[in-house]
PDB file of C-alpha atoms in Angstrom:
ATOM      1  CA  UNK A  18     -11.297  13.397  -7.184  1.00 42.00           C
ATOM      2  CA  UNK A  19     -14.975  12.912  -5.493  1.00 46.00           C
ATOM      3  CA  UNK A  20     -15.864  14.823  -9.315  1.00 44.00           C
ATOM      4  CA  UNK A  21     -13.730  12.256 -11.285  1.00 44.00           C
ATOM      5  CA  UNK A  22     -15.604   9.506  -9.730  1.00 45.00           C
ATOM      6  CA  UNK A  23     -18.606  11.222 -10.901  1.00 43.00           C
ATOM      7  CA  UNK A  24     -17.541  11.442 -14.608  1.00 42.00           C
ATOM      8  CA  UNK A  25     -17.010   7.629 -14.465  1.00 42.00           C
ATOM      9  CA  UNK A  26     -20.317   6.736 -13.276  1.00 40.00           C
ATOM     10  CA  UNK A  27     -19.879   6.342  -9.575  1.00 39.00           C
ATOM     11  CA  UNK A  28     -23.011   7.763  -7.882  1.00 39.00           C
ATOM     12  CA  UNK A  29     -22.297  11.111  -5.772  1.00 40.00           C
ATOM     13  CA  UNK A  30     -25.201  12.509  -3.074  1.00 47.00           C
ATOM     14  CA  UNK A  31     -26.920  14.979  -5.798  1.00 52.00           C
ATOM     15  CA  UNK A  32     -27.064  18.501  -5.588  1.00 58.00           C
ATOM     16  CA  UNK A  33     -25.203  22.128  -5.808  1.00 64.00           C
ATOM     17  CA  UNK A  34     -22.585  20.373  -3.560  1.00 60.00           C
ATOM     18  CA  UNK A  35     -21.867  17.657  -5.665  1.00 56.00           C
ATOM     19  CA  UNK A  36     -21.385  19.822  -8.737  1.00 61.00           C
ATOM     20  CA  UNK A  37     -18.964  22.603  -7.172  1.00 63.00           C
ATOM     21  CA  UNK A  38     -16.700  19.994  -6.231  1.00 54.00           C
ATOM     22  CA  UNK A  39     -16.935  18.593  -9.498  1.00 58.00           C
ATOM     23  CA  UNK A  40     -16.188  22.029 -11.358  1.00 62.00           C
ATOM     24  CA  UNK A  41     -13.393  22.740  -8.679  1.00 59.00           C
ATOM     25  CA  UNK A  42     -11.299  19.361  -9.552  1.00 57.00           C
ATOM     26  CA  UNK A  43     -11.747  19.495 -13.487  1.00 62.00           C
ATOM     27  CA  UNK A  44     -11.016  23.191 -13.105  1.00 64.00           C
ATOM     28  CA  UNK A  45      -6.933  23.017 -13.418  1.00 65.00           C
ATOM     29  CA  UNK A  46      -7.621  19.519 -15.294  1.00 67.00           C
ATOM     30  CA  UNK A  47      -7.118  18.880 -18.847  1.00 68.00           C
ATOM     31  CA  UNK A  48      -8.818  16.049 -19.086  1.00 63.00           C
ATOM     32  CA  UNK A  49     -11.453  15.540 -21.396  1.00 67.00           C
ATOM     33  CA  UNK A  50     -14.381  12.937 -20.640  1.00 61.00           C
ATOM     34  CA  UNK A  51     -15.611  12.439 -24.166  1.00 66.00           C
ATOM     35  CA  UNK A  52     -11.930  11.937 -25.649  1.00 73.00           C
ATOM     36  CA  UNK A  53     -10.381  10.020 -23.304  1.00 72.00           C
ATOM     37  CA  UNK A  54     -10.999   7.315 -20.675  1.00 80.00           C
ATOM     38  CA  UNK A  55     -11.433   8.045 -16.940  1.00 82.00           C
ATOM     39  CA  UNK A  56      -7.128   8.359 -15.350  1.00 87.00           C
ATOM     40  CA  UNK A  57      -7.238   9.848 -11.719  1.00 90.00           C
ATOM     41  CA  UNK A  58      -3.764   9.205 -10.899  1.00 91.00           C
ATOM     42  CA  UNK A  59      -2.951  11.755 -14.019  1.00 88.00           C
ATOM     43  CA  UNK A  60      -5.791  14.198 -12.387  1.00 88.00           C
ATOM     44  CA  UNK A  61      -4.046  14.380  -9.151  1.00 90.00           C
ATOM     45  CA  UNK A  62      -1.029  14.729 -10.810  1.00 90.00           C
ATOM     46  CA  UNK A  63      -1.746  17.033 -11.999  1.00 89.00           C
ATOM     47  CA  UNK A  64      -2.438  18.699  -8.816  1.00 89.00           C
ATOM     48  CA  UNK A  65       0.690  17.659  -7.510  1.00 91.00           C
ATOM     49  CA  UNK A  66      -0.871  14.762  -5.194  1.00 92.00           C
ATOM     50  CA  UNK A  67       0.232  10.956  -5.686  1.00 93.00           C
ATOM     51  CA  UNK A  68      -2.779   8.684  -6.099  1.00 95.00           C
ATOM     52  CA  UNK A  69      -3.150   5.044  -5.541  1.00 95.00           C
ATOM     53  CA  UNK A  70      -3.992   2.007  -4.498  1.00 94.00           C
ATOM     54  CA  UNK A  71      -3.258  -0.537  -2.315  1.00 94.00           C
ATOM     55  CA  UNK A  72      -2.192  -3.376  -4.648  1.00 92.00           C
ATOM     56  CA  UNK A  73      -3.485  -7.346  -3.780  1.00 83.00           C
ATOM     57  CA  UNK A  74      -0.920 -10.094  -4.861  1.00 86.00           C
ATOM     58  CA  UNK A  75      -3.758 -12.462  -5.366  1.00 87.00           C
ATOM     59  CA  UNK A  76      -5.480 -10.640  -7.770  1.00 88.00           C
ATOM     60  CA  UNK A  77      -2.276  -9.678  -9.998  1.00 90.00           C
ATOM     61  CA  UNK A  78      -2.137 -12.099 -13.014  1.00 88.00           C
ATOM     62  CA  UNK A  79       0.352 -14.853 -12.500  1.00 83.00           C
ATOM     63  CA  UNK A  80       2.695 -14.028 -15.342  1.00 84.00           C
ATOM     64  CA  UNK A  81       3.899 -10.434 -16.171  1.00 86.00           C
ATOM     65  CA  UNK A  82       3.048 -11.190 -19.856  1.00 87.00           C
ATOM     66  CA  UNK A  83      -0.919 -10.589 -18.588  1.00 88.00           C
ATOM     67  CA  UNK A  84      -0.580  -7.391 -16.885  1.00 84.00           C
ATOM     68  CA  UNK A  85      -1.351  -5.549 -20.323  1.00 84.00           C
ATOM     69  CA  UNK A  86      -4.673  -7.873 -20.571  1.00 86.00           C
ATOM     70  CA  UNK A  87      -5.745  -8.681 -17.222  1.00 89.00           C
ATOM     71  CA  UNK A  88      -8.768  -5.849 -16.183  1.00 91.00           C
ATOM     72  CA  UNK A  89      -7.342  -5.389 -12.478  1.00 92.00           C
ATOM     73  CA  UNK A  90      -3.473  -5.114 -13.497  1.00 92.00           C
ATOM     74  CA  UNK A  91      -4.544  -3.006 -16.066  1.00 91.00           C
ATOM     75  CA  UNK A  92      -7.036  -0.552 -14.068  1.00 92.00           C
ATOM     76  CA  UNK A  93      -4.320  -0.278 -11.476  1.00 94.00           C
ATOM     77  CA  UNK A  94      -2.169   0.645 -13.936  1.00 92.00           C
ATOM     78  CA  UNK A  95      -5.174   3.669 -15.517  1.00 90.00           C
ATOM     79  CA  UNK A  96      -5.854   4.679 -12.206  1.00 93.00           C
ATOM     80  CA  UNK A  97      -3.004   4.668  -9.946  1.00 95.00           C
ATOM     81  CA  UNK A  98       0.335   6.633  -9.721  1.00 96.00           C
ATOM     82  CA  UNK A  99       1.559   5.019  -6.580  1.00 96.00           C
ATOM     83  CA  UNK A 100       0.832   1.788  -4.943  1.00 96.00           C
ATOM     84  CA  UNK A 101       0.711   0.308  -1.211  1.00 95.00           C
ATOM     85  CA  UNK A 102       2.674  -3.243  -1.643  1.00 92.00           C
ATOM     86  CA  UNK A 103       0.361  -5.343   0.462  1.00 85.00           C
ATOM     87  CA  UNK A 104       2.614  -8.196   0.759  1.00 89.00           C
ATOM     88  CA  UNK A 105       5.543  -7.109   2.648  1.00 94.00           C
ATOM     89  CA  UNK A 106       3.736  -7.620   6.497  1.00 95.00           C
ATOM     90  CA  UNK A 107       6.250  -8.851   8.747  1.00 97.00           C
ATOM     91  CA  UNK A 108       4.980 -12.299   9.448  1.00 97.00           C
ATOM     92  CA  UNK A 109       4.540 -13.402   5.786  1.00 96.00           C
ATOM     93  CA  UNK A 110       7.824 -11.736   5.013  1.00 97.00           C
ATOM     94  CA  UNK A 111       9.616 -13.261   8.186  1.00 98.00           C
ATOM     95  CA  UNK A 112       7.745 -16.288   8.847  1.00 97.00           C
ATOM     96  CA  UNK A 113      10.313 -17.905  11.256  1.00 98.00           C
ATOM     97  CA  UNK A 114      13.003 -16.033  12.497  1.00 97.00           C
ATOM     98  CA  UNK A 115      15.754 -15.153  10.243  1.00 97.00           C
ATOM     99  CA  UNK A 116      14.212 -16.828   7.026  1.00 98.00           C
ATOM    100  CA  UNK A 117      12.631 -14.721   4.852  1.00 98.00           C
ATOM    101  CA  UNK A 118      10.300 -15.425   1.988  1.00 97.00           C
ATOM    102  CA  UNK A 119      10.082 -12.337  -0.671  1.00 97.00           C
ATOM    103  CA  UNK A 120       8.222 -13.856  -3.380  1.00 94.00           C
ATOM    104  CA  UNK A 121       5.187 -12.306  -3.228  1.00 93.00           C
ATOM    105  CA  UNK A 122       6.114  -8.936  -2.332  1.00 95.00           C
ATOM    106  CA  UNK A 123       8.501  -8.999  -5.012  1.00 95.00           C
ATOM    107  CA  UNK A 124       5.800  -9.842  -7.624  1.00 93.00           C
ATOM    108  CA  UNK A 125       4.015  -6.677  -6.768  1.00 94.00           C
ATOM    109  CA  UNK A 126       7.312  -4.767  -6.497  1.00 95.00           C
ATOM    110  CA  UNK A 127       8.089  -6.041 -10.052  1.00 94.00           C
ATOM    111  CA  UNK A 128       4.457  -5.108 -11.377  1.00 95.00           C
ATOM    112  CA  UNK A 129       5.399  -1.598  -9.725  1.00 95.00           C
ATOM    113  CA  UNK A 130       8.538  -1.165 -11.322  1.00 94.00           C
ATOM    114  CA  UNK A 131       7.893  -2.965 -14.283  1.00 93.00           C
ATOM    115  CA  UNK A 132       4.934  -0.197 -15.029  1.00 94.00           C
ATOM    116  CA  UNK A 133       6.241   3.051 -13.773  1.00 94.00           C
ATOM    117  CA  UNK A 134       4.341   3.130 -10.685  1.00 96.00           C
ATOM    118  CA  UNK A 135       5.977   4.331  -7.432  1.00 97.00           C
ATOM    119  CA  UNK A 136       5.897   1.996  -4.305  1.00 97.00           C
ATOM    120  CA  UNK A 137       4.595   2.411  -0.963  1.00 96.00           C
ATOM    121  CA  UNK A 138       6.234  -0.314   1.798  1.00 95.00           C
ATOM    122  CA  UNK A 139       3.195  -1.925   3.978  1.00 93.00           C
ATOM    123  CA  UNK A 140       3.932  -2.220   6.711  1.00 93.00           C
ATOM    124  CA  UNK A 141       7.337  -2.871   8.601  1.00 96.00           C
ATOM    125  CA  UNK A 142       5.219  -3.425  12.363  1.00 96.00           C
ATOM    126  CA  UNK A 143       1.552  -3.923  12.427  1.00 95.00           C
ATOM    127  CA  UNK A 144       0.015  -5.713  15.182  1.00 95.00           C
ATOM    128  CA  UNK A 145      -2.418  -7.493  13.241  1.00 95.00           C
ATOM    129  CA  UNK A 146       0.346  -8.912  11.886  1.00 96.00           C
ATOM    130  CA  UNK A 147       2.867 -10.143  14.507  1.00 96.00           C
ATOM    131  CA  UNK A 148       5.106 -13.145  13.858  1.00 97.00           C
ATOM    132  CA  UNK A 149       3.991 -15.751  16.430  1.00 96.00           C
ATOM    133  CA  UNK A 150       7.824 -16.850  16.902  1.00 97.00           C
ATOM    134  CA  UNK A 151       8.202 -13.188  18.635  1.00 97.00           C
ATOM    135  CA  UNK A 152       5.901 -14.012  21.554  1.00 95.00           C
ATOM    136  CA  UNK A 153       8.802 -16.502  23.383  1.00 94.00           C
ATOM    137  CA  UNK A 154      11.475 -13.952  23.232  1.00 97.00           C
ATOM    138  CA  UNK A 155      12.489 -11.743  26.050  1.00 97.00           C
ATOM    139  CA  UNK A 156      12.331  -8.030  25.671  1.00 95.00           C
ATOM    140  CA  UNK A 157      15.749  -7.818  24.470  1.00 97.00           C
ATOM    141  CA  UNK A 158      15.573 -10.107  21.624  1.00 97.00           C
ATOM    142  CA  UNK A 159      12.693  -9.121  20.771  1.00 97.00           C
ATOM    143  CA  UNK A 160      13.691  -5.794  20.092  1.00 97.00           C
ATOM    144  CA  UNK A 161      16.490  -7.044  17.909  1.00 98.00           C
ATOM    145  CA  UNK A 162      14.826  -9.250  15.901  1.00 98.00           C
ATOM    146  CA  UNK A 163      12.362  -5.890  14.966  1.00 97.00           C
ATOM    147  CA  UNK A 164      15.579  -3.910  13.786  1.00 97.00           C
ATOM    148  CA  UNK A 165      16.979  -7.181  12.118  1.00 98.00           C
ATOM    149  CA  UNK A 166      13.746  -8.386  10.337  1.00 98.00           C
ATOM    150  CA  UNK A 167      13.756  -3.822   9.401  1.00 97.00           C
ATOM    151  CA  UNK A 168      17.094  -3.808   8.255  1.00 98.00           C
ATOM    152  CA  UNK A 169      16.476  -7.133   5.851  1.00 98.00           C
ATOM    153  CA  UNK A 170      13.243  -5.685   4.308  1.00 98.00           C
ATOM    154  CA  UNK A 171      14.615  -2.076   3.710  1.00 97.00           C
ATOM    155  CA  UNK A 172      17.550  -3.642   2.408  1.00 98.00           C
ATOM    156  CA  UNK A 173      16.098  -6.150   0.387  1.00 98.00           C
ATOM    157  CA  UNK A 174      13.369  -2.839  -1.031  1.00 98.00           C
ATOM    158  CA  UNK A 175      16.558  -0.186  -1.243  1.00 97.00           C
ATOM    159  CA  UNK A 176      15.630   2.119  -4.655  1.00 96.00           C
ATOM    160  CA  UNK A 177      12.467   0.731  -5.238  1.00 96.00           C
ATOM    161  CA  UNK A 178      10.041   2.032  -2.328  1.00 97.00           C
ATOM    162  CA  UNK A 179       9.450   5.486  -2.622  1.00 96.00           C
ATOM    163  CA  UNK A 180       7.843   5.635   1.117  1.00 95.00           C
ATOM    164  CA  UNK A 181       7.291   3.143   4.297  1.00 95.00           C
ATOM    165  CA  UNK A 182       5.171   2.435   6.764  1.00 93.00           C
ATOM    166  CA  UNK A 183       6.917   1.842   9.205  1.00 93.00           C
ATOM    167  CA  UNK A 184       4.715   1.444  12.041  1.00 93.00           C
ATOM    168  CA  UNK A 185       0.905   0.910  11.493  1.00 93.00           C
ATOM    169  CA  UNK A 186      -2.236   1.814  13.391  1.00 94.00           C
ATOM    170  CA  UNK A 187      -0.138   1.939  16.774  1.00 92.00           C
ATOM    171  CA  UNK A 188      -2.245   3.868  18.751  1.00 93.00           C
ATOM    172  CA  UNK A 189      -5.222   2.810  20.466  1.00 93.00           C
ATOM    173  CA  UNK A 190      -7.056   4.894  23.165  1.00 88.00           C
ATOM    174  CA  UNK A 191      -9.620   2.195  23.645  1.00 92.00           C
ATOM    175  CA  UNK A 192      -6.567  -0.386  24.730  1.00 92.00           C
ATOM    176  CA  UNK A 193      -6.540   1.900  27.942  1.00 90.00           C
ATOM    177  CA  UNK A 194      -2.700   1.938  27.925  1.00 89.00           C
ATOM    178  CA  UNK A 195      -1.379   5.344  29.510  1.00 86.00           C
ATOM    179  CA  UNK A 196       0.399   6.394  27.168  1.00 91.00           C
ATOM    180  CA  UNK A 197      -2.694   5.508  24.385  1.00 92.00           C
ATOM    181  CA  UNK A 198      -0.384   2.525  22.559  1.00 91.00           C
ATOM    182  CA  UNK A 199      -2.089  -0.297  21.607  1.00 93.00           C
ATOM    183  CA  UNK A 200      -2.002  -3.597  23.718  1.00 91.00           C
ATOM    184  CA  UNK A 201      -0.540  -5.598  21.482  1.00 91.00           C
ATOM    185  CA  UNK A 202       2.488  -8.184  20.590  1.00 90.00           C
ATOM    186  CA  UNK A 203       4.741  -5.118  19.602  1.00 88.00           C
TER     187      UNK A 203
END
């Protein structure tokens, strides 16, 4: 794909280097630079790998009736075969306990849908975003208010995520834990 990004103008390091991978990833590729615009989610395709993006909410046009106008929506929509739903973190999805608020993860999961791009679920526990209602409960609770606040969003996402992240960045050597887990709310 490094060779794709060269064919749309993106500057590479120069060199014999450069242009091997370049020849090796329009090899197998029928795509054809002076014909047809720049898709790298149909490139990897073609090599059997999904390609993406992780997709904003704040930058998606308000109304679905701009997607076909607005330049992000519709480079997302060039580019990418898959996308990582960047709204669905568990304290803007859960911001008290028990109420949930899927409006703007469902905006992206509708632009997903609604253009034939697979979904990616971002991400179920992530410590940089821990619900500050979890820090007064005991272990216990704690622990079901995780599978709870799981079991709502997988629910709520059931047919329309193709994969999950379930639990993000949750190692950390430099936390010094002994077991390498990051020191966190989780």
């Amino acid at each position: 794909l490094a060779g794709a990004g060269a064919a749309a103008g993106v500057s590479l390091p120069g060199g014999r280097a450069a242009a091997q991978v370049q020849r090796t990833l329009f090899a197998d590729s029928h795509y054809q630079p002076a014909v047809e615009p720049l898709q790298l989610g149909k490139m990897a395709a073609e090599k059997g790998i999904l390609y993406g993006t992780c997709v904003s909410p704040q930058r998606l046009p308000p109304s679905p009736a701009q997607w076909d106008t607005a330049p992000y929506s519709e480079m997302v929509k060039r580019q990418a075969t898959i996308i990582t739903n960047a709204g669905m973190h568990f304290d803007l999805v859960e911001p008290a306990q028990g109420q949930f608020n899927f409006v703007t993860p469902d905006r992206v999961a509708e632009f997903a849908l609604g253009n034939g791009l697979q979904m990616r679920g971002h991400a179920l526990c992530w410590y940089q975003h821990f619900p500050k209602w979890m820090a007064e409960l005991d272990r216990d609770t704690a622990i079901r208010a995780i599978e709870d606040h799981i079991g709502a969003v997988v629910g709520h996402y059931a047919g329309k995520v193709h994969s999950w992240d379930v639990v993000n960045e949750a190692l950390n050597p430099n936390d010094r834990a002994p077991n390498a887990m990051r020191v966190s709310g989780f």
